[in-house]
PDB file of C-alpha atoms and ligand atoms in Angstrom:
ATOM      1  CA  MET A   1      79.721 169.437 -22.504  1.00  0.00           C
ATOM      2  CA  SER A   2      83.255 168.325 -21.764  1.00  0.00           C
ATOM      3  CA  VAL A   3      84.522 165.241 -23.566  1.00  0.00           C
ATOM      4  CA  ALA A   4      86.508 162.742 -21.492  1.00  0.00           C
ATOM      5  CA  ILE A   5      90.162 162.514 -22.405  1.00  0.00           C
ATOM      6  CA  ARG A   6      90.914 159.198 -24.131  1.00  0.00           C
ATOM      7  CA  VAL A   7      93.830 156.977 -23.176  1.00  0.00           C
ATOM      8  CA  ALA A   8      94.578 153.612 -24.808  1.00  0.00           C
ATOM      9  CA  LEU A   9      96.249 150.907 -22.757  1.00  0.00           C
ATOM     10  CA  ALA A  10      98.091 148.851 -25.359  1.00  0.00           C
ATOM     11  CA  THR A  11      97.835 145.110 -24.833  1.00  0.00           C
ATOM     12  CA  SER A  12      97.783 141.901 -26.921  1.00  0.00           C
ATOM     13  CA  ALA A  13      95.837 138.659 -27.217  1.00  0.00           C
ATOM     14  CA  MET A  14      98.056 137.241 -24.467  1.00  0.00           C
ATOM     15  CA  GLY A  15      97.643 140.353 -22.341  1.00  0.00           C
ATOM     16  CA  ARG A  16      93.855 140.276 -22.578  1.00  0.00           C
ATOM     17  CA  ARG A  17      94.003 136.773 -21.207  1.00  0.00           C
ATOM     18  CA  TRP A  18      96.691 137.067 -18.532  1.00  0.00           C
ATOM     19  CA  ASP A  19      97.183 140.716 -17.567  1.00  0.00           C
ATOM     20  CA  VAL A  20      95.272 140.889 -14.287  1.00  0.00           C
ATOM     21  CA  ASP A  21      96.327 144.532 -13.777  1.00  0.00           C
ATOM     22  CA  LEU A  22      94.720 145.687 -17.033  1.00  0.00           C
ATOM     23  CA  PRO A  23      91.011 145.645 -16.047  1.00  0.00           C
ATOM     24  CA  ARG A  24      91.881 147.302 -12.731  1.00  0.00           C
ATOM     25  CA  MET A  25      93.831 150.048 -14.473  1.00  0.00           C
ATOM     26  CA  VAL A  26      90.972 150.625 -16.922  1.00  0.00           C
ATOM     27  CA  ALA A  27      88.422 150.792 -14.091  1.00  0.00           C
ATOM     28  CA  ALA A  28      90.566 153.137 -11.962  1.00  0.00           C
ATOM     29  CA  LEU A  29      91.184 155.492 -14.894  1.00  0.00           C
ATOM     30  CA  ARG A  30      87.483 155.534 -15.787  1.00  0.00           C
ATOM     31  CA  GLU A  31      86.676 156.409 -12.180  1.00  0.00           C
ATOM     32  CA  ARG A  32      89.089 159.307 -12.610  1.00  0.00           C
ATOM     33  CA  GLY A  33      87.027 160.467 -15.619  1.00  0.00           C
ATOM     34  CA  VAL A  34      89.473 159.199 -18.250  1.00  0.00           C
ATOM     35  CA  ASP A  35      88.024 157.330 -21.242  1.00  0.00           C
ATOM     36  CA  ALA A  36      90.447 154.410 -20.858  1.00  0.00           C
ATOM     37  CA  VAL A  37      90.332 151.652 -23.475  1.00  0.00           C
ATOM     38  CA  PRO A  38      92.397 148.460 -23.677  1.00  0.00           C
ATOM     39  CA  VAL A  39      93.464 147.894 -27.310  1.00  0.00           C
ATOM     40  CA  ALA A  40      95.675 145.202 -28.824  1.00  0.00           C
ATOM     41  CA  TRP A  41      98.786 146.885 -30.275  1.00  0.00           C
ATOM     42  CA  ASP A  42      98.230 145.028 -33.553  1.00  0.00           C
ATOM     43  CA  ALA A  43      94.529 145.938 -33.897  1.00  0.00           C
ATOM     44  CA  ASP A  44      94.099 147.069 -37.497  1.00  0.00           C
ATOM     45  CA  ASP A  45      91.036 149.276 -37.043  1.00  0.00           C
ATOM     46  CA  PHE A  46      92.027 151.531 -34.140  1.00  0.00           C
ATOM     47  CA  ASP A  47      92.826 155.212 -34.603  1.00  0.00           C
ATOM     48  CA  TRP A  48      95.646 155.896 -32.109  1.00  0.00           C
ATOM     49  CA  SER A  49      95.691 159.580 -33.038  1.00  0.00           C
ATOM     50  CA  GLN A  50      92.345 160.007 -31.262  1.00  0.00           C
ATOM     51  CA  CYS A  51      94.026 159.262 -27.922  1.00  0.00           C
ATOM     52  CA  ALA A  52      95.606 161.905 -25.708  1.00  0.00           C
ATOM     53  CA  ALA A  53      98.093 159.214 -24.725  1.00  0.00           C
ATOM     54  CA  VAL A  54      98.909 155.570 -25.373  1.00  0.00           C
ATOM     55  CA  VAL A  55     100.302 153.604 -22.452  1.00  0.00           C
ATOM     56  CA  ILE A  56     102.139 150.422 -23.372  1.00  0.00           C
ATOM     57  CA  ARG A  57     101.057 147.701 -21.005  1.00  0.00           C
ATOM     58  CA  SER A  58     100.804 144.029 -21.869  1.00  0.00           C
ATOM     59  CA  THR A  59     102.022 143.960 -25.487  1.00  0.00           C
ATOM     60  CA  TRP A  60     103.362 140.512 -24.696  1.00  0.00           C
ATOM     61  CA  GLY A  61     104.649 138.318 -27.484  1.00  0.00           C
ATOM     62  CA  TYR A  62     106.126 141.242 -29.453  1.00  0.00           C
ATOM     63  CA  ALA A  63     109.574 139.612 -29.485  1.00  0.00           C
ATOM     64  CA  ASP A  64     108.476 137.375 -32.365  1.00  0.00           C
ATOM     65  CA  ARG A  65     107.490 140.458 -34.383  1.00  0.00           C
ATOM     66  CA  TRP A  66     110.098 142.904 -33.168  1.00  0.00           C
ATOM     67  CA  PRO A  67     110.559 145.094 -36.323  1.00  0.00           C
ATOM     68  CA  GLU A  68     106.782 145.325 -36.772  1.00  0.00           C
ATOM     69  CA  TYR A  69     106.426 146.228 -33.095  1.00  0.00           C
ATOM     70  CA  LEU A  70     109.032 149.010 -33.298  1.00  0.00           C
ATOM     71  CA  ALA A  71     107.299 150.330 -36.436  1.00  0.00           C
ATOM     72  CA  TRP A  72     104.012 150.416 -34.507  1.00  0.00           C
ATOM     73  CA  VAL A  73     105.627 152.305 -31.611  1.00  0.00           C
ATOM     74  CA  ASP A  74     107.094 154.860 -34.063  1.00  0.00           C
ATOM     75  CA  ALA A  75     103.754 155.244 -35.854  1.00  0.00           C
ATOM     76  CA  VAL A  76     101.945 155.920 -32.573  1.00  0.00           C
ATOM     77  CA  ALA A  77     104.671 158.302 -31.385  1.00  0.00           C
ATOM     78  CA  ALA A  78     104.210 160.275 -34.604  1.00  0.00           C
ATOM     79  CA  VAL A  79     100.561 161.019 -33.776  1.00  0.00           C
ATOM     80  CA  THR A  80     100.319 161.122 -29.973  1.00  0.00           C
ATOM     81  CA  ARG A  81     102.125 160.683 -26.700  1.00  0.00           C
ATOM     82  CA  ILE A  82     103.356 157.148 -25.973  1.00  0.00           C
ATOM     83  CA  ASP A  83     104.764 155.861 -22.678  1.00  0.00           C
ATOM     84  CA  ASN A  84     107.380 154.815 -22.354  1.00  0.00           C
ATOM     85  CA  PRO A  85     108.730 156.862 -25.312  1.00  0.00           C
ATOM     86  CA  ALA A  86     109.674 155.262 -28.642  1.00  0.00           C
ATOM     87  CA  GLU A  87     113.425 155.750 -28.220  1.00  0.00           C
ATOM     88  CA  VAL A  88     113.263 154.108 -24.797  1.00  0.00           C
ATOM     89  CA  VAL A  89     111.370 151.153 -26.274  1.00  0.00           C
ATOM     90  CA  ARG A  90     113.877 150.807 -29.110  1.00  0.00           C
ATOM     91  CA  TRP A  91     116.820 150.872 -26.674  1.00  0.00           C
ATOM     92  CA  ASN A  92     115.241 148.573 -24.095  1.00  0.00           C
ATOM     93  CA  THR A  93     113.871 145.778 -26.311  1.00  0.00           C
ATOM     94  CA  ASP A  94     117.411 144.643 -27.190  1.00  0.00           C
ATOM     95  CA  LYS A  95     119.265 143.292 -24.164  1.00  0.00           C
ATOM     96  CA  ARG A  96     122.539 144.599 -25.531  1.00  0.00           C
ATOM     97  CA  TYR A  97     121.628 147.566 -23.316  1.00  0.00           C
ATOM     98  CA  LEU A  98     123.100 145.421 -20.494  1.00  0.00           C
ATOM     99  CA  ARG A  99     126.513 146.098 -22.000  1.00  0.00           C
ATOM    100  CA  GLU A 100     125.874 149.847 -21.770  1.00  0.00           C
ATOM    101  CA  LEU A 101     124.797 149.527 -18.150  1.00  0.00           C
ATOM    102  CA  ALA A 102     127.965 147.560 -17.389  1.00  0.00           C
ATOM    103  CA  ASP A 103     130.086 150.187 -19.176  1.00  0.00           C
ATOM    104  CA  ARG A 104     128.486 152.797 -16.929  1.00  0.00           C
ATOM    105  CA  GLY A 105     129.522 150.876 -13.841  1.00  0.00           C
ATOM    106  CA  VAL A 106     126.196 149.173 -13.049  1.00  0.00           C
ATOM    107  CA  PRO A 107     126.644 145.582 -11.803  1.00  0.00           C
ATOM    108  CA  VAL A 108     124.834 143.290 -14.268  1.00  0.00           C
ATOM    109  CA  VAL A 109     124.854 139.523 -14.813  1.00  0.00           C
ATOM    110  CA  PRO A 110     128.146 138.885 -16.669  1.00  0.00           C
ATOM    111  CA  THR A 111     126.969 138.552 -20.266  1.00  0.00           C
ATOM    112  CA  ARG A 112     128.592 137.530 -23.525  1.00  0.00           C
ATOM    113  CA  PHE A 113     126.653 138.411 -26.680  1.00  0.00           C
ATOM    114  CA  VAL A 114     127.230 136.019 -29.575  1.00  0.00           C
ATOM    115  CA  ALA A 115     126.111 137.300 -32.957  1.00  0.00           C
ATOM    116  CA  SER A 116     125.889 135.021 -35.976  1.00  0.00           C
ATOM    117  CA  GLY A 117     129.375 134.191 -37.255  1.00  0.00           C
ATOM    118  CA  GLU A 118     131.096 134.962 -33.943  1.00  0.00           C
ATOM    119  CA  ASP A 119     132.992 132.371 -31.931  1.00  0.00           C
ATOM    120  CA  VAL A 120     131.133 130.722 -29.075  1.00  0.00           C
ATOM    121  CA  VAL A 121     133.012 130.903 -25.771  1.00  0.00           C
ATOM    122  CA  LEU A 122     131.104 129.306 -22.922  1.00  0.00           C
ATOM    123  CA  PRO A 123     131.629 130.212 -19.256  1.00  0.00           C
ATOM    124  CA  GLU A 124     132.985 127.722 -16.735  1.00  0.00           C
ATOM    125  CA  GLY A 125     130.285 125.991 -14.726  1.00  0.00           C
ATOM    126  CA  PRO A 126     126.512 126.001 -15.342  1.00  0.00           C
ATOM    127  CA  PHE A 127     125.315 128.671 -17.762  1.00  0.00           C
ATOM    128  CA  VAL A 128     122.289 130.102 -19.574  1.00  0.00           C
ATOM    129  CA  VAL A 129     121.671 130.683 -23.286  1.00  0.00           C
ATOM    130  CA  LYS A 130     118.917 133.086 -24.327  1.00  0.00           C
ATOM    131  CA  PRO A 131     118.122 135.488 -27.162  1.00  0.00           C
ATOM    132  CA  ALA A 132     118.934 139.223 -26.965  1.00  0.00           C
ATOM    133  CA  VAL A 133     115.321 140.092 -27.826  1.00  0.00           C
ATOM    134  CA  SER A 134     112.971 138.084 -25.675  1.00  0.00           C
ATOM    135  CA  ALA A 135     110.449 138.067 -22.855  1.00  0.00           C
ATOM    136  CA  GLY A 136     108.873 135.450 -20.634  1.00  0.00           C
ATOM    137  CA  ALA A 137     112.007 133.257 -20.772  1.00  0.00           C
ATOM    138  CA  ARG A 138     111.248 132.483 -24.422  1.00  0.00           C
ATOM    139  CA  ASP A 139     113.823 130.330 -26.250  1.00  0.00           C
ATOM    140  CA  SER A 140     115.949 130.337 -23.093  1.00  0.00           C
ATOM    141  CA  ALA A 141     117.665 127.388 -21.400  1.00  0.00           C
ATOM    142  CA  ARG A 142     120.004 126.524 -18.603  1.00  0.00           C
ATOM    143  CA  TYR A 143     122.895 124.142 -19.233  1.00  0.00           C
ATOM    144  CA  ALA A 144     125.412 122.154 -17.248  1.00  0.00           C
ATOM    145  CA  GLU A 145     129.087 122.623 -18.078  1.00  0.00           C
ATOM    146  CA  HIS A 146     129.207 119.350 -20.071  1.00  0.00           C
ATOM    147  CA  HIS A 147     126.290 120.462 -22.278  1.00  0.00           C
ATOM    148  CA  HIS A 148     128.639 122.206 -24.686  1.00  0.00           C
ATOM    149  CA  ASP A 149     127.206 120.619 -27.865  1.00  0.00           C
ATOM    150  CA  LEU A 150     123.589 121.138 -26.833  1.00  0.00           C
ATOM    151  CA  ALA A 151     124.287 124.786 -26.079  1.00  0.00           C
ATOM    152  CA  VAL A 152     126.077 125.348 -29.389  1.00  0.00           C
ATOM    153  CA  ARG A 153     123.058 123.838 -31.172  1.00  0.00           C
ATOM    154  CA  HIS A 154     120.806 126.231 -29.268  1.00  0.00           C
ATOM    155  CA  ILE A 155     122.973 129.227 -30.203  1.00  0.00           C
ATOM    156  CA  THR A 156     123.033 128.106 -33.848  1.00  0.00           C
ATOM    157  CA  ALA A 157     119.219 127.842 -33.833  1.00  0.00           C
ATOM    158  CA  LEU A 158     118.954 131.378 -32.405  1.00  0.00           C
ATOM    159  CA  HIS A 159     121.262 132.646 -35.164  1.00  0.00           C
ATOM    160  CA  ALA A 160     119.221 130.824 -37.814  1.00  0.00           C
ATOM    161  CA  ALA A 161     116.143 132.635 -36.488  1.00  0.00           C
ATOM    162  CA  GLY A 162     117.954 135.961 -36.951  1.00  0.00           C
ATOM    163  CA  ALA A 163     118.681 136.479 -33.237  1.00  0.00           C
ATOM    164  CA  THR A 164     121.818 137.395 -31.336  1.00  0.00           C
ATOM    165  CA  ALA A 165     122.470 134.935 -28.497  1.00  0.00           C
ATOM    166  CA  MET A 166     123.405 135.766 -24.927  1.00  0.00           C
ATOM    167  CA  VAL A 167     125.473 133.531 -22.696  1.00  0.00           C
ATOM    168  CA  GLN A 168     125.587 134.079 -18.937  1.00  0.00           C
ATOM    169  CA  PRO A 169     126.764 132.065 -15.950  1.00  0.00           C
ATOM    170  CA  TYR A 170     123.770 130.474 -14.221  1.00  0.00           C
ATOM    171  CA  LEU A 171     123.204 132.444 -11.001  1.00  0.00           C
ATOM    172  CA  SER A 172     122.559 129.666  -8.505  1.00  0.00           C
ATOM    173  CA  ARG A 173     121.443 132.114  -5.826  1.00  0.00           C
ATOM    174  CA  ILE A 174     118.378 132.843  -7.942  1.00  0.00           C
ATOM    175  CA  ASP A 175     116.942 130.061  -5.745  1.00  0.00           C
ATOM    176  CA  GLU A 176     116.719 132.789  -3.075  1.00  0.00           C
ATOM    177  CA  GLY A 177     114.418 134.693  -5.401  1.00  0.00           C
ATOM    178  CA  GLU A 178     114.718 137.028  -8.359  1.00  0.00           C
ATOM    179  CA  ARG A 179     113.624 140.494  -7.231  1.00  0.00           C
ATOM    180  CA  ALA A 180     111.487 142.854  -9.296  1.00  0.00           C
ATOM    181  CA  LEU A 181     111.526 146.475  -8.088  1.00  0.00           C
ATOM    182  CA  VAL A 182     108.717 148.558  -9.588  1.00  0.00           C
ATOM    183  CA  PHE A 183     109.125 152.318 -10.099  1.00  0.00           C
ATOM    184  CA  LEU A 184     106.264 154.653 -11.012  1.00  0.00           C
ATOM    185  CA  GLY A 185     107.084 158.170 -12.208  1.00  0.00           C
ATOM    186  CA  GLY A 186     110.688 157.653 -11.139  1.00  0.00           C
ATOM    187  CA  ALA A 187     109.855 156.757  -7.528  1.00  0.00           C
ATOM    188  CA  PHE A 188     110.070 153.307  -5.983  1.00  0.00           C
ATOM    189  CA  SER A 189     106.568 151.860  -5.553  1.00  0.00           C
ATOM    190  CA  HIS A 190     106.710 148.181  -4.568  1.00  0.00           C
ATOM    191  CA  ALA A 191     108.703 145.010  -5.104  1.00  0.00           C
ATOM    192  CA  MET A 192     108.055 141.337  -5.728  1.00  0.00           C
ATOM    193  CA  ARG A 193     110.122 138.192  -5.514  1.00  0.00           C
ATOM    194  CA  LYS A 194     109.764 135.088  -7.654  1.00  0.00           C
ATOM    195  CA  GLY A 195     111.340 131.680  -7.842  1.00  0.00           C
ATOM    196  CA  PRO A 196     113.749 130.441 -10.522  1.00  0.00           C
ATOM    197  CA  VAL A 197     112.198 129.941 -13.967  1.00  0.00           C
ATOM    198  CA  LEU A 198     114.856 127.691 -15.545  1.00  0.00           C
ATOM    199  CA  THR A 199     114.478 124.800 -13.131  1.00  0.00           C
ATOM    200  CA  ASP A 200     115.114 122.004 -15.639  1.00  0.00           C
ATOM    201  CA  VAL A 201     118.513 121.654 -17.268  1.00  0.00           C
ATOM    202  CA  GLY A 202     119.306 121.281 -20.967  1.00  0.00           C
ATOM    203  CA  VAL A 203     115.865 122.031 -22.439  1.00  0.00           C
ATOM    204  CA  VAL A 204     114.087 124.936 -24.081  1.00  0.00           C
ATOM    205  CA  ASP A 205     110.500 124.989 -22.874  1.00  0.00           C
ATOM    206  CA  ASN A 206     108.384 127.957 -23.909  1.00  0.00           C
ATOM    207  CA  ASP A 207     105.489 126.941 -21.671  1.00  0.00           C
ATOM    208  CA  ARG A 208     107.227 127.721 -18.397  1.00  0.00           C
ATOM    209  CA  ALA A 209     105.470 129.936 -15.833  1.00  0.00           C
ATOM    210  CA  ALA A 210     107.056 133.397 -16.070  1.00  0.00           C
ATOM    211  CA  HIS A 211     106.610 134.311 -12.386  1.00  0.00           C
ATOM    212  CA  PRO A 212     106.649 131.150 -10.248  1.00  0.00           C
ATOM    213  CA  GLY A 213     106.009 131.567  -6.524  1.00  0.00           C
ATOM    214  CA  LEU A 214     105.380 135.320  -6.769  1.00  0.00           C
ATOM    215  CA  ALA A 215     105.431 137.033  -3.356  1.00  0.00           C
ATOM    216  CA  PRO A 216     105.803 140.598  -2.036  1.00  0.00           C
ATOM    217  CA  HIS A 217     109.394 141.572  -1.293  1.00  0.00           C
ATOM    218  CA  GLU A 218     110.970 144.187   0.964  1.00  0.00           C
ATOM    219  CA  PRO A 219     114.021 145.361  -0.998  1.00  0.00           C
ATOM    220  CA  SER A 220     117.356 145.778   0.765  1.00  0.00           C
ATOM    221  CA  ALA A 221     119.257 149.078   0.621  1.00  0.00           C
ATOM    222  CA  ALA A 222     121.682 147.432  -1.818  1.00  0.00           C
ATOM    223  CA  GLU A 223     118.800 146.421  -4.101  1.00  0.00           C
ATOM    224  CA  LEU A 224     117.299 149.921  -4.037  1.00  0.00           C
ATOM    225  CA  ASP A 225     120.726 151.420  -4.791  1.00  0.00           C
ATOM    226  CA  LEU A 226     121.274 149.033  -7.685  1.00  0.00           C
ATOM    227  CA  ALA A 227     117.864 149.831  -9.182  1.00  0.00           C
ATOM    228  CA  ALA A 228     118.534 153.570  -8.881  1.00  0.00           C
ATOM    229  CA  ALA A 229     121.952 153.174 -10.526  1.00  0.00           C
ATOM    230  CA  ALA A 230     120.451 151.144 -13.389  1.00  0.00           C
ATOM    231  CA  LEU A 231     117.719 153.718 -14.004  1.00  0.00           C
ATOM    232  CA  ALA A 232     120.204 156.600 -13.839  1.00  0.00           C
ATOM    233  CA  ALA A 233     122.227 154.886 -16.585  1.00  0.00           C
ATOM    234  CA  VAL A 234     119.349 154.849 -19.099  1.00  0.00           C
ATOM    235  CA  PRO A 235     120.075 157.269 -21.966  1.00  0.00           C
ATOM    236  CA  GLY A 236     117.826 160.338 -22.138  1.00  0.00           C
ATOM    237  CA  GLN A 237     116.274 162.633 -19.592  1.00  0.00           C
ATOM    238  CA  ASP A 238     112.817 161.066 -19.298  1.00  0.00           C
ATOM    239  CA  THR A 239     111.199 160.252 -16.010  1.00  0.00           C
ATOM    240  CA  HIS A 240     109.637 156.996 -17.068  1.00  0.00           C
ATOM    241  CA  LEU A 241     105.964 156.403 -16.388  1.00  0.00           C
ATOM    242  CA  TYR A 242     106.976 152.964 -15.173  1.00  0.00           C
ATOM    243  CA  ALA A 243     110.093 150.870 -14.837  1.00  0.00           C
ATOM    244  CA  ARG A 244     110.880 147.491 -13.363  1.00  0.00           C
ATOM    245  CA  VAL A 245     114.375 146.499 -12.368  1.00  0.00           C
ATOM    246  CA  ASP A 246     114.889 142.738 -12.100  1.00  0.00           C
ATOM    247  CA  MET A 247     117.861 141.480 -10.156  1.00  0.00           C
ATOM    248  CA  ALA A 248     119.281 138.407  -8.467  1.00  0.00           C
ATOM    249  CA  LEU A 249     122.074 137.815  -6.011  1.00  0.00           C
ATOM    250  CA  GLY A 250     125.519 137.041  -7.330  1.00  0.00           C
ATOM    251  CA  ASP A 251     127.781 134.489  -5.645  1.00  0.00           C
ATOM    252  CA  ASP A 252     129.075 137.121  -3.191  1.00  0.00           C
ATOM    253  CA  GLY A 253     125.516 138.008  -2.143  1.00  0.00           C
ATOM    254  CA  SER A 254     125.387 141.422  -3.790  1.00  0.00           C
ATOM    255  CA  PRO A 255     122.592 142.015  -6.307  1.00  0.00           C
ATOM    256  CA  VAL A 256     123.205 142.208 -10.067  1.00  0.00           C
ATOM    257  CA  VAL A 257     120.797 143.409 -12.748  1.00  0.00           C
ATOM    258  CA  MET A 258     119.152 140.588 -14.706  1.00  0.00           C
ATOM    259  CA  GLU A 259     116.943 142.902 -16.721  1.00  0.00           C
ATOM    260  CA  LEU A 260     115.764 146.491 -16.812  1.00  0.00           C
ATOM    261  CA  GLU A 261     112.191 146.486 -18.051  1.00  0.00           C
ATOM    262  CA  LEU A 262     110.929 149.693 -19.609  1.00  0.00           C
ATOM    263  CA  VAL A 263     108.673 148.301 -22.342  1.00  0.00           C
ATOM    264  CA  GLU A 264     105.859 146.063 -21.152  1.00  0.00           C
ATOM    265  CA  PRO A 265     106.714 144.766 -17.685  1.00  0.00           C
ATOM    266  CA  ASN A 266     104.085 143.138 -15.581  1.00  0.00           C
ATOM    267  CA  LEU A 267     103.838 145.831 -12.876  1.00  0.00           C
ATOM    268  CA  PHE A 268     102.194 143.538 -10.312  1.00  0.00           C
ATOM    269  CA  ILE A 269      99.895 146.458  -9.454  1.00  0.00           C
ATOM    270  CA  THR A 270      97.374 144.104  -7.873  1.00  0.00           C
ATOM    271  CA  HIS A 271     100.035 143.225  -5.291  1.00  0.00           C
ATOM    272  CA  SER A 272     100.840 146.817  -4.374  1.00  0.00           C
ATOM    273  CA  GLY A 273      98.185 147.305  -1.701  1.00  0.00           C
ATOM    274  CA  GLY A 274      96.228 149.941  -3.643  1.00  0.00           C
ATOM    275  CA  HIS A 275      98.843 152.695  -3.581  1.00  0.00           C
ATOM    276  CA  GLY A 276     100.518 151.501  -6.785  1.00  0.00           C
ATOM    277  CA  LEU A 277      97.250 151.630  -8.706  1.00  0.00           C
ATOM    278  CA  ARG A 278      96.449 155.109  -7.365  1.00  0.00           C
ATOM    279  CA  ARG A 279      99.874 156.408  -8.302  1.00  0.00           C
ATOM    280  CA  PHE A 280      99.719 154.827 -11.765  1.00  0.00           C
ATOM    281  CA  THR A 281      96.277 156.374 -12.330  1.00  0.00           C
ATOM    282  CA  ASP A 282      97.480 159.820 -11.177  1.00  0.00           C
ATOM    283  CA  LEU A 283     100.514 159.687 -13.446  1.00  0.00           C
ATOM    284  CA  VAL A 284      98.623 158.506 -16.537  1.00  0.00           C
ATOM    285  CA  HIS A 285      95.958 161.167 -15.984  1.00  0.00           C
ATOM    286  CA  GLN A 286      98.514 163.968 -15.464  1.00  0.00           C
ATOM    287  CA  ARG A 287     100.546 162.966 -18.500  1.00  0.00           C
ATOM    288  CA  ALA A 288      97.499 162.645 -20.762  1.00  0.00           C
ATOM    289  CA  VAL A 289      96.291 166.116 -19.731  1.00  0.00           C
ATOM    290  CA  ALA A 290      99.779 167.591 -20.197  1.00  0.00           C
ATOM    291  CA  GLY A 291     100.033 165.949 -23.654  1.00  0.00           C
TER     292      GLY A 291
HETATM  293  N1  ADP B   1     121.952 133.974 -15.795  1.00  0.00           N
HETATM  294  C1  ADP B   1     120.866 133.447 -15.253  1.00  0.00           C
HETATM  295  N2  ADP B   1     120.944 132.745 -14.098  1.00  0.00           N
HETATM  296  C2  ADP B   1     119.846 132.190 -13.516  1.00  0.00           C
HETATM  297  N3  ADP B   1     118.596 132.278 -14.061  1.00  0.00           N
HETATM  298  C3  ADP B   1     118.469 132.965 -15.215  1.00  0.00           C
HETATM  299  C4  ADP B   1     119.575 133.593 -15.863  1.00  0.00           C
HETATM  300  N4  ADP B   1     119.126 134.196 -16.974  1.00  0.00           N
HETATM  301  C5  ADP B   1     117.798 133.969 -17.026  1.00  0.00           C
HETATM  302  N5  ADP B   1     117.397 133.235 -15.975  1.00  0.00           N
HETATM  303  C6  ADP B   1     116.019 132.809 -15.671  1.00  0.00           C
HETATM  304  O1  ADP B   1     115.250 132.963 -16.851  1.00  0.00           O
HETATM  305  C7  ADP B   1     114.229 133.949 -16.658  1.00  0.00           C
HETATM  306  C8  ADP B   1     114.083 134.795 -17.929  1.00  0.00           C
HETATM  307  O2  ADP B   1     115.281 135.464 -18.229  1.00  0.00           O
HETATM  308  P1  ADP B   1     115.358 137.035 -18.374  1.00  0.00           P
HETATM  309  O3  ADP B   1     116.776 137.415 -18.577  1.00  0.00           O
HETATM  310  O4  ADP B   1     114.631 137.671 -17.251  1.00  0.00           O
HETATM  311  O5  ADP B   1     114.622 137.310 -19.748  1.00  0.00           O
HETATM  312  P2  ADP B   1     113.066 137.545 -20.114  1.00  0.00           P
HETATM  313  O6  ADP B   1     112.299 137.717 -18.840  1.00  0.00           O
HETATM  314  O7  ADP B   1     113.105 138.800 -20.930  1.00  0.00           O
HETATM  315  O8  ADP B   1     112.697 136.357 -20.912  1.00  0.00           O
HETATM  316  C9  ADP B   1     114.642 134.742 -15.428  1.00  0.00           C
HETATM  317  O9  ADP B   1     113.506 135.244 -14.742  1.00  0.00           O
HETATM  318  C10 ADP B   1     115.411 133.705 -14.614  1.00  0.00           C
HETATM  319  O10 ADP B   1     114.538 132.890 -13.808  1.00  0.00           O
HETATM  320 MG1   MG B   2     112.820 138.625 -17.011  1.00  0.00          MG
END
């Protein structure tokens, strides 16, 4: 009797509630003969070593427990395959990677990182303050130029919480939609567009919708080129199981990288017309068999 190969899809309490792709991925993998199980990354009674592979999916909320999360990724990587790999997760959970992308010539949102003790220099015009380790627009806010004191208070609060702050000009053309280009196994799969998240000025609100007005998007050649350049600039030789490149238009109309998501992006598989789910299933199956 052959025993089905076991693959864990790592999620979280939030993911179990909101990740609409997760049950579809589990069902598609089971149809393929894979013993797919969704498991919260912080479950204390699950033996990850019994899995042929662990696929990080909706481990949302990890930013509040970042060291513990990285320790979990390392512990899993020590006993089985994990996608994306531990070193990719470590590199990609800290947005200081944007600096590396910029150094490699990839257009990114102009970003100043302000660590605790460093001087705060704010850009001219409207701007954004957010933490270097974050997701879902957590602890992020948009400010008007005259909001200097409010913004400094925000940055001080981020430092007090142990975070490094990021300051960026507010990209007003995000009103035309932030684009999310999804790659599976290194190949472009599908893209989505969403509306601006920081619609109110001068407030941190952690209950904002992460993907307002989500709609399918046909990427331009410039957007596809930018995504390819961003992915080519990631350290290491891996072809990532999945990647999402988020971008918005700068003032001159050319796209700039807002975020490169290699850890737990929402892949919007349910919006990919079936082919995304098939490709994801194929890739997970192949990688689990290959070990
Ligand atoms: N510089 C910016 N200009 C305009 N909007 C921004 C900017 N930075 C962040 N935002 C808004 O905040 C959201 C969250 O920021 P992002 O950098 O994607 O971090 P994360 O998704 O990891 O929380 C974005 O989707 C976007 O709507
Ligand atoms: Mg984002």
